[in-house]
């Protein structure tokens, strides 16, 4: 289950997503909605407003986060709780997922991948780019459409660029999880923050079932079935993503250390209250 699907199941959360449309066409309307929400709705009828930043032309991390920092300051001025979270992905699994997302689905094929679009390990190795999560954060999603040559958005990316972004993320985000542990860590944190209330009297349609586009008969490539040579190649070209983003998130944002005790204490308090 994705975070969006989980939030959509709650009747005490309203979603404002900058997605499916172009960023610059949508973000202004979401900002206006957010400002109106914090100014009026929160004081009269407290409910959580969740904003998802996800669009085909997402700008770089710095452009998005400067906006998020302004939202955080505005929320603080109004006394409205604010919580920023994101997730990062294990680099080899991310490379395989990106391969199918951008290459196998014809209608979404881009110049993101350099090599052949054949559904094989050779196609995966020939098309994978270096440090894709760092590229996205530092240069925006449009950088995926360029090559790695000198002067290109991807070609001039340095390890220092990625390290600086990772340092900023430690300040900007209240939680950075991983996609592999969404159900075990990030979802419990959200439920703890939002509480158990579901706001009676307001019904929401369940999210539409995800439609998986799969034109191949048989099993797909996965991070667990790659040959050692392919796995080693992907690890070599995504080492910044691993050391500066993935490992950083797992070390600095510990569910067991920072959240599990609070969540368990809250659950115990609810049990005690129910038994009185």
C-alpha positions as YAML, in Angstrom:
chain: A
units: angstrom
residues:
- id: 1
  name: UNK
  ca: [0.00, 0.00, 0.00]
- id: 2
  name: UNK
  ca: [1.28, 3.48, -0.85]
- id: 3
  name: UNK
  ca: [1.18, 6.37, 1.61]
- id: 4
  name: UNK
  ca: [-1.44, 8.10, -0.52]
- id: 5
  name: UNK
  ca: [-3.69, 5.02, -0.46]
- id: 6
  name: UNK
  ca: [-3.35, 4.78, 3.31]
- id: 7
  name: UNK
  ca: [-4.24, 8.43, 3.85]
- id: 8
  name: UNK
  ca: [-7.17, 8.20, 1.44]
- id: 9
  name: UNK
  ca: [-8.70, 5.50, 3.63]
- id: 10
  name: UNK
  ca: [-8.95, 7.92, 6.54]
- id: 11
  name: UNK
  ca: [-11.98, 10.17, 6.78]
- id: 12
  name: UNK
  ca: [-10.08, 12.77, 8.83]
- id: 13
  name: UNK
  ca: [-7.53, 13.56, 6.10]
- id: 14
  name: UNK
  ca: [-7.95, 15.65, 2.98]
- id: 15
  name: UNK
  ca: [-5.46, 15.15, 0.16]
- id: 16
  name: UNK
  ca: [-4.03, 18.00, -1.92]
- id: 17
  name: UNK
  ca: [-1.77, 16.42, -4.51]
- id: 18
  name: UNK
  ca: [0.50, 18.23, -6.95]
- id: 19
  name: UNK
  ca: [0.45, 15.26, -9.29]
- id: 20
  name: UNK
  ca: [-0.71, 14.04, -12.69]
- id: 21
  name: UNK
  ca: [-0.51, 17.63, -13.93]
- id: 22
  name: UNK
  ca: [2.42, 19.89, -14.49]
- id: 23
  name: UNK
  ca: [4.01, 21.30, -11.36]
- id: 24
  name: UNK
  ca: [3.80, 24.98, -12.23]
- id: 25
  name: UNK
  ca: [0.17, 24.67, -13.30]
- id: 26
  name: UNK
  ca: [-0.91, 23.09, -10.03]
- id: 27
  name: UNK
  ca: [1.29, 24.26, -7.19]
- id: 28
  name: UNK
  ca: [-0.20, 27.78, -7.06]
- id: 29
  name: UNK
  ca: [-3.73, 26.43, -6.55]
- id: 30
  name: UNK
  ca: [-2.52, 24.03, -3.85]
- id: 31
  name: UNK
  ca: [-0.72, 26.89, -2.10]
- id: 32
  name: UNK
  ca: [-3.91, 28.96, -2.12]
- id: 33
  name: UNK
  ca: [-5.88, 26.01, -0.76]
- id: 34
  name: UNK
  ca: [-3.28, 25.38, 1.93]
- id: 35
  name: UNK
  ca: [-3.29, 29.03, 3.00]
- id: 36
  name: UNK
  ca: [-7.07, 29.08, 3.21]
- id: 37
  name: UNK
  ca: [-7.06, 25.80, 5.11]
- id: 38
  name: UNK
  ca: [-4.63, 26.96, 7.78]
- id: 39
  name: UNK
  ca: [-6.28, 30.37, 8.13]
- id: 40
  name: UNK
  ca: [-9.89, 29.26, 8.46]
- id: 41
  name: UNK
  ca: [-10.65, 25.55, 8.44]
- id: 42
  name: UNK
  ca: [-8.21, 24.43, 11.12]
- id: 43
  name: UNK
  ca: [-9.65, 26.70, 13.82]
- id: 44
  name: UNK
  ca: [-13.26, 25.78, 13.03]
- id: 45
  name: UNK
  ca: [-13.05, 22.10, 12.16]
- id: 46
  name: UNK
  ca: [-9.58, 20.60, 12.83]
- id: 47
  name: UNK
  ca: [-8.65, 18.03, 10.21]
- id: 48
  name: UNK
  ca: [-5.38, 17.06, 8.55]
- id: 49
  name: UNK
  ca: [-4.54, 18.43, 5.10]
- id: 50
  name: UNK
  ca: [-1.93, 16.23, 3.36]
- id: 51
  name: UNK
  ca: [-0.01, 17.64, 0.39]
- id: 52
  name: UNK
  ca: [1.74, 15.22, -1.96]
- id: 53
  name: UNK
  ca: [4.44, 16.68, -4.21]
- id: 54
  name: UNK
  ca: [4.62, 14.40, -7.23]
- id: 55
  name: UNK
  ca: [4.39, 15.63, -10.83]
- id: 56
  name: UNK
  ca: [5.98, 14.75, -14.19]
- id: 57
  name: UNK
  ca: [8.01, 17.96, -14.21]
- id: 58
  name: UNK
  ca: [9.01, 18.15, -10.55]
- id: 59
  name: UNK
  ca: [11.71, 20.77, -9.99]
- id: 60
  name: UNK
  ca: [14.81, 20.13, -7.92]
- id: 61
  name: UNK
  ca: [14.73, 19.45, -4.20]
- id: 62
  name: UNK
  ca: [15.91, 22.96, -3.36]
- id: 63
  name: UNK
  ca: [13.07, 24.59, -5.28]
- id: 64
  name: UNK
  ca: [10.47, 22.34, -3.69]
- id: 65
  name: UNK
  ca: [11.92, 22.55, -0.20]
- id: 66
  name: UNK
  ca: [12.17, 26.35, -0.18]
- id: 67
  name: UNK
  ca: [8.41, 26.28, -0.67]
- id: 68
  name: UNK
  ca: [7.95, 23.67, 2.05]
- id: 69
  name: UNK
  ca: [10.04, 25.72, 4.48]
- id: 70
  name: UNK
  ca: [7.73, 28.67, 3.87]
- id: 71
  name: UNK
  ca: [4.72, 26.44, 4.57]
- id: 72
  name: UNK
  ca: [6.31, 25.27, 7.82]
- id: 73
  name: UNK
  ca: [6.93, 28.86, 8.94]
- id: 74
  name: UNK
  ca: [3.36, 29.83, 8.06]
- id: 75
  name: UNK
  ca: [1.97, 26.88, 10.00]
- id: 76
  name: UNK
  ca: [4.10, 27.82, 13.02]
- id: 77
  name: UNK
  ca: [2.77, 31.38, 12.92]
- id: 78
  name: UNK
  ca: [-0.80, 30.07, 12.98]
- id: 79
  name: UNK
  ca: [-0.17, 27.39, 15.59]
- id: 80
  name: UNK
  ca: [-0.99, 24.58, 13.14]
- id: 81
  name: UNK
  ca: [0.97, 21.29, 13.46]
- id: 82
  name: UNK
  ca: [3.26, 20.59, 10.50]
- id: 83
  name: UNK
  ca: [5.04, 17.33, 9.66]
- id: 84
  name: UNK
  ca: [7.21, 16.69, 6.57]
- id: 85
  name: UNK
  ca: [8.10, 13.18, 5.50]
- id: 86
  name: UNK
  ca: [9.50, 11.34, 2.52]
- id: 87
  name: UNK
  ca: [10.87, 7.90, 1.68]
- id: 88
  name: UNK
  ca: [14.00, 6.76, -0.14]
- id: 89
  name: UNK
  ca: [14.51, 3.47, -1.91]
- id: 90
  name: UNK
  ca: [17.15, 0.76, -1.80]
- id: 91
  name: UNK
  ca: [19.25, 1.65, -4.89]
- id: 92
  name: UNK
  ca: [19.28, -1.72, -6.69]
- id: 93
  name: UNK
  ca: [15.52, -2.17, -6.24]
- id: 94
  name: UNK
  ca: [15.04, 1.42, -7.44]
- id: 95
  name: UNK
  ca: [17.06, 0.73, -10.61]
- id: 96
  name: UNK
  ca: [14.90, -2.29, -11.48]
- id: 97
  name: UNK
  ca: [11.67, -0.42, -10.74]
- id: 98
  name: UNK
  ca: [12.75, 2.57, -12.86]
- id: 99
  name: UNK
  ca: [13.67, 0.26, -15.73]
- id: 100
  name: UNK
  ca: [10.13, -1.09, -15.92]
- id: 101
  name: UNK
  ca: [8.50, 2.27, -15.27]
- id: 102
  name: UNK
  ca: [10.30, 4.18, -18.01]
- id: 103
  name: UNK
  ca: [11.26, 1.52, -20.54]
- id: 104
  name: UNK
  ca: [8.77, -1.33, -20.64]
- id: 105
  name: UNK
  ca: [5.63, 0.83, -20.64]
- id: 106
  name: UNK
  ca: [5.70, 2.24, -24.16]
- id: 107
  name: UNK
  ca: [3.50, 5.26, -23.53]
- id: 108
  name: UNK
  ca: [5.83, 6.49, -20.76]
- id: 109
  name: UNK
  ca: [9.13, 5.78, -22.48]
- id: 110
  name: UNK
  ca: [11.58, 8.68, -22.29]
- id: 111
  name: UNK
  ca: [15.22, 9.36, -23.03]
- id: 112
  name: UNK
  ca: [15.85, 8.50, -19.38]
- id: 113
  name: UNK
  ca: [17.58, 5.29, -20.44]
- id: 114
  name: UNK
  ca: [20.45, 5.19, -22.88]
- id: 115
  name: UNK
  ca: [20.41, 1.55, -23.90]
- id: 116
  name: UNK
  ca: [18.00, -0.85, -25.58]
- id: 117
  name: UNK
  ca: [14.53, -1.24, -24.15]
- id: 118
  name: UNK
  ca: [14.69, -5.03, -24.21]
- id: 119
  name: UNK
  ca: [13.20, -6.75, -21.20]
- id: 120
  name: UNK
  ca: [16.39, -8.39, -19.96]
- id: 121
  name: UNK
  ca: [19.32, -7.85, -17.65]
- id: 122
  name: UNK
  ca: [21.29, -6.58, -20.64]
- id: 123
  name: UNK
  ca: [18.63, -3.93, -21.20]
- id: 124
  name: UNK
  ca: [18.69, -3.02, -17.52]
- id: 125
  name: UNK
  ca: [22.50, -2.72, -17.39]
- id: 126
  name: UNK
  ca: [22.67, -0.75, -20.63]
- id: 127
  name: UNK
  ca: [20.00, 1.73, -19.62]
- id: 128
  name: UNK
  ca: [20.49, 2.39, -15.90]
- id: 129
  name: UNK
  ca: [21.86, 5.82, -14.99]
- id: 130
  name: UNK
  ca: [24.22, 6.74, -12.17]
- id: 131
  name: UNK
  ca: [22.88, 7.88, -8.80]
- id: 132
  name: UNK
  ca: [19.28, 8.49, -9.98]
- id: 133
  name: UNK
  ca: [17.89, 9.56, -6.59]
- id: 134
  name: UNK
  ca: [20.66, 12.14, -6.19]
- id: 135
  name: UNK
  ca: [19.95, 13.30, -9.76]
- id: 136
  name: UNK
  ca: [16.27, 13.78, -8.97]
- id: 137
  name: UNK
  ca: [16.94, 15.76, -5.79]
- id: 138
  name: UNK
  ca: [19.69, 17.95, -7.22]
- id: 139
  name: UNK
  ca: [18.44, 18.55, -10.77]
- id: 140
  name: UNK
  ca: [14.73, 17.69, -10.87]
- id: 141
  name: UNK
  ca: [12.93, 15.00, -12.85]
- id: 142
  name: UNK
  ca: [13.61, 16.66, -16.21]
- id: 143
  name: UNK
  ca: [17.30, 15.77, -15.76]
- id: 144
  name: UNK
  ca: [16.35, 12.14, -16.42]
- id: 145
  name: UNK
  ca: [15.76, 13.08, -20.04]
- id: 146
  name: UNK
  ca: [19.36, 14.17, -20.67]
- id: 147
  name: UNK
  ca: [22.52, 12.17, -21.20]
- id: 148
  name: UNK
  ca: [25.58, 12.06, -18.94]
- id: 149
  name: UNK
  ca: [27.77, 14.22, -21.17]
- id: 150
  name: UNK
  ca: [29.71, 17.30, -19.99]
- id: 151
  name: UNK
  ca: [27.43, 20.25, -19.35]
- id: 152
  name: UNK
  ca: [24.26, 18.16, -19.03]
- id: 153
  name: UNK
  ca: [22.15, 18.33, -15.83]
- id: 154
  name: UNK
  ca: [23.28, 14.80, -14.98]
- id: 155
  name: UNK
  ca: [26.86, 15.01, -16.20]
- id: 156
  name: UNK
  ca: [27.95, 17.79, -13.85]
- id: 157
  name: UNK
  ca: [26.50, 16.24, -10.69]
- id: 158
  name: UNK
  ca: [29.13, 15.74, -7.98]
- id: 159
  name: UNK
  ca: [29.24, 13.74, -4.78]
- id: 160
  name: UNK
  ca: [29.46, 17.04, -2.90]
- id: 161
  name: UNK
  ca: [26.13, 18.11, -4.45]
- id: 162
  name: UNK
  ca: [24.45, 14.99, -3.14]
- id: 163
  name: UNK
  ca: [26.12, 15.22, 0.29]
- id: 164
  name: UNK
  ca: [24.94, 18.83, 0.70]
- id: 165
  name: UNK
  ca: [21.38, 17.83, -0.16]
- id: 166
  name: UNK
  ca: [21.47, 14.96, 2.33]
- id: 167
  name: UNK
  ca: [22.54, 17.40, 5.05]
- id: 168
  name: UNK
  ca: [19.64, 19.72, 4.20]
- id: 169
  name: UNK
  ca: [17.19, 16.82, 4.29]
- id: 170
  name: UNK
  ca: [18.16, 16.10, 7.89]
- id: 171
  name: UNK
  ca: [16.90, 19.59, 8.76]
- id: 172
  name: UNK
  ca: [13.87, 19.80, 6.46]
- id: 173
  name: UNK
  ca: [12.23, 16.44, 7.15]
- id: 174
  name: UNK
  ca: [10.70, 15.18, 10.36]
- id: 175
  name: UNK
  ca: [10.88, 11.62, 9.06]
- id: 176
  name: UNK
  ca: [12.68, 9.89, 6.18]
- id: 177
  name: UNK
  ca: [11.67, 6.27, 5.79]
- id: 178
  name: UNK
  ca: [12.32, 3.60, 3.18]
- id: 179
  name: UNK
  ca: [9.89, 2.12, 0.69]
- id: 180
  name: UNK
  ca: [10.63, -1.38, 1.99]
- id: 181
  name: UNK
  ca: [9.41, -0.49, 5.49]
- id: 182
  name: UNK
  ca: [6.41, 1.76, 4.74]
- id: 183
  name: UNK
  ca: [3.87, -0.57, 6.36]
- id: 184
  name: UNK
  ca: [6.08, -1.39, 9.36]
- id: 185
  name: UNK
  ca: [7.39, 2.12, 10.11]
- id: 186
  name: UNK
  ca: [6.00, 5.10, 8.19]
- id: 187
  name: UNK
  ca: [2.32, 4.08, 8.34]
- id: 188
  name: UNK
  ca: [2.42, 3.47, 12.13]
- id: 189
  name: UNK
  ca: [4.04, 6.89, 12.59]
- id: 190
  name: UNK
  ca: [1.26, 8.54, 10.57]
- id: 191
  name: UNK
  ca: [-1.42, 6.72, 12.55]
- id: 192
  name: UNK
  ca: [0.25, 7.75, 15.80]
- id: 193
  name: UNK
  ca: [0.36, 11.40, 14.73]
- id: 194
  name: UNK
  ca: [-3.17, 11.46, 13.32]
- id: 195
  name: UNK
  ca: [-4.78, 9.46, 16.13]
- id: 196
  name: UNK
  ca: [-7.57, 6.92, 15.91]
- id: 197
  name: UNK
  ca: [-10.41, 9.31, 15.10]
- id: 198
  name: UNK
  ca: [-12.17, 8.86, 11.76]
- id: 199
  name: UNK
  ca: [-14.62, 11.81, 11.93]
- id: 200
  name: UNK
  ca: [-18.12, 10.31, 11.92]
- id: 201
  name: UNK
  ca: [-20.57, 11.43, 9.30]
- id: 202
  name: UNK
  ca: [-18.05, 11.98, 6.53]
- id: 203
  name: UNK
  ca: [-17.71, 9.15, 4.06]
- id: 204
  name: UNK
  ca: [-15.02, 8.79, 1.47]
- id: 205
  name: UNK
  ca: [-14.97, 6.52, -1.52]
- id: 206
  name: UNK
  ca: [-12.23, 3.89, -1.34]
- id: 207
  name: UNK
  ca: [-9.27, 4.55, -3.65]
- id: 208
  name: UNK
  ca: [-9.58, 3.07, -7.10]
- id: 209
  name: UNK
  ca: [-7.72, -0.19, -7.53]
- id: 210
  name: UNK
  ca: [-4.31, 0.29, -9.08]
- id: 211
  name: UNK
  ca: [-4.12, -0.88, -12.68]
- id: 212
  name: UNK
  ca: [-0.87, -2.65, -13.41]
- id: 213
  name: UNK
  ca: [0.31, -2.47, -17.00]
- id: 214
  name: UNK
  ca: [2.09, -5.70, -17.75]
- id: 215
  name: UNK
  ca: [2.52, -6.76, -21.33]
- id: 216
  name: UNK
  ca: [4.90, -9.59, -20.59]
- id: 217
  name: UNK
  ca: [3.86, -13.15, -19.82]
- id: 218
  name: UNK
  ca: [6.05, -14.70, -17.16]
- id: 219
  name: UNK
  ca: [8.15, -13.39, -14.29]
- id: 220
  name: UNK
  ca: [9.74, -9.94, -14.25]
- id: 221
  name: UNK
  ca: [13.25, -9.02, -13.26]
- id: 222
  name: UNK
  ca: [13.63, -8.25, -9.57]
- id: 223
  name: UNK
  ca: [16.43, -7.13, -7.29]
- id: 224
  name: UNK
  ca: [16.46, -10.62, -5.73]
- id: 225
  name: UNK
  ca: [16.93, -12.55, -8.98]
- id: 226
  name: UNK
  ca: [19.69, -10.54, -10.68]
- id: 227
  name: UNK
  ca: [23.03, -12.13, -11.46]
- id: 228
  name: UNK
  ca: [25.92, -11.11, -9.23]
- id: 229
  name: UNK
  ca: [27.57, -9.21, -12.10]
- id: 230
  name: UNK
  ca: [24.44, -7.13, -12.73]
- id: 231
  name: UNK
  ca: [23.92, -6.48, -9.04]
- id: 232
  name: UNK
  ca: [27.54, -5.36, -8.64]
- id: 233
  name: UNK
  ca: [27.25, -3.01, -11.63]
- id: 234
  name: UNK
  ca: [24.12, -1.38, -10.22]
- id: 235
  name: UNK
  ca: [25.70, -1.05, -6.78]
- id: 236
  name: UNK
  ca: [28.75, 0.64, -8.30]
- id: 237
  name: UNK
  ca: [26.78, 3.27, -10.25]
- id: 238
  name: UNK
  ca: [24.37, 4.04, -7.38]
- id: 239
  name: UNK
  ca: [26.83, 4.21, -4.48]
- id: 240
  name: UNK
  ca: [26.04, 7.87, -3.71]
- id: 241
  name: UNK
  ca: [22.35, 7.02, -3.43]
- id: 242
  name: UNK
  ca: [23.20, 4.25, -0.98]
- id: 243
  name: UNK
  ca: [25.79, 5.92, 1.25]
- id: 244
  name: UNK
  ca: [24.43, 9.48, 1.27]
- id: 245
  name: UNK
  ca: [20.66, 8.89, 1.13]
- id: 246
  name: UNK
  ca: [19.57, 5.33, 1.91]
- id: 247
  name: UNK
  ca: [22.09, 4.54, 4.65]
- id: 248
  name: UNK
  ca: [21.71, 8.07, 6.05]
- id: 249
  name: UNK
  ca: [17.95, 7.65, 6.37]
- id: 250
  name: UNK
  ca: [18.25, 4.29, 8.10]
- id: 251
  name: UNK
  ca: [20.84, 5.61, 10.55]
- id: 252
  name: UNK
  ca: [19.50, 9.07, 11.36]
- id: 253
  name: UNK
  ca: [15.77, 8.24, 11.35]
- id: 254
  name: UNK
  ca: [15.39, 5.21, 13.58]
- id: 255
  name: UNK
  ca: [11.88, 3.87, 14.08]
- id: 256
  name: UNK
  ca: [12.95, 1.56, 16.93]
- id: 257
  name: UNK
  ca: [14.77, 4.34, 18.78]
- id: 258
  name: UNK
  ca: [12.62, 7.41, 18.14]
- id: 259
  name: UNK
  ca: [9.07, 6.22, 17.46]
- id: 260
  name: UNK
  ca: [8.37, 2.66, 18.60]
- id: 261
  name: UNK
  ca: [8.48, 3.48, 22.36]
- id: 262
  name: UNK
  ca: [6.04, 6.37, 21.91]
- id: 263
  name: UNK
  ca: [3.68, 4.34, 19.74]
- id: 264
  name: UNK
  ca: [3.68, 1.42, 22.18]
- id: 265
  name: UNK
  ca: [3.12, 3.76, 25.15]
- id: 266
  name: UNK
  ca: [0.16, 5.38, 23.38]
- id: 267
  name: UNK
  ca: [-1.32, 1.95, 22.61]
- id: 268
  name: UNK
  ca: [-0.93, 0.89, 26.24]
- id: 269
  name: UNK
  ca: [-2.58, 4.11, 27.42]
- id: 270
  name: UNK
  ca: [-5.57, 3.43, 25.16]
- id: 271
  name: UNK
  ca: [-5.92, -0.09, 26.54]
- id: 272
  name: UNK
  ca: [-5.80, 1.20, 30.11]
- id: 273
  name: UNK
  ca: [-8.44, 3.81, 29.33]
- id: 274
  name: UNK
  ca: [-10.74, 1.22, 27.73]
- id: 275
  name: UNK
  ca: [-10.52, -1.07, 30.79]
- id: 276
  name: UNK
  ca: [-11.52, 1.62, 33.25]
...
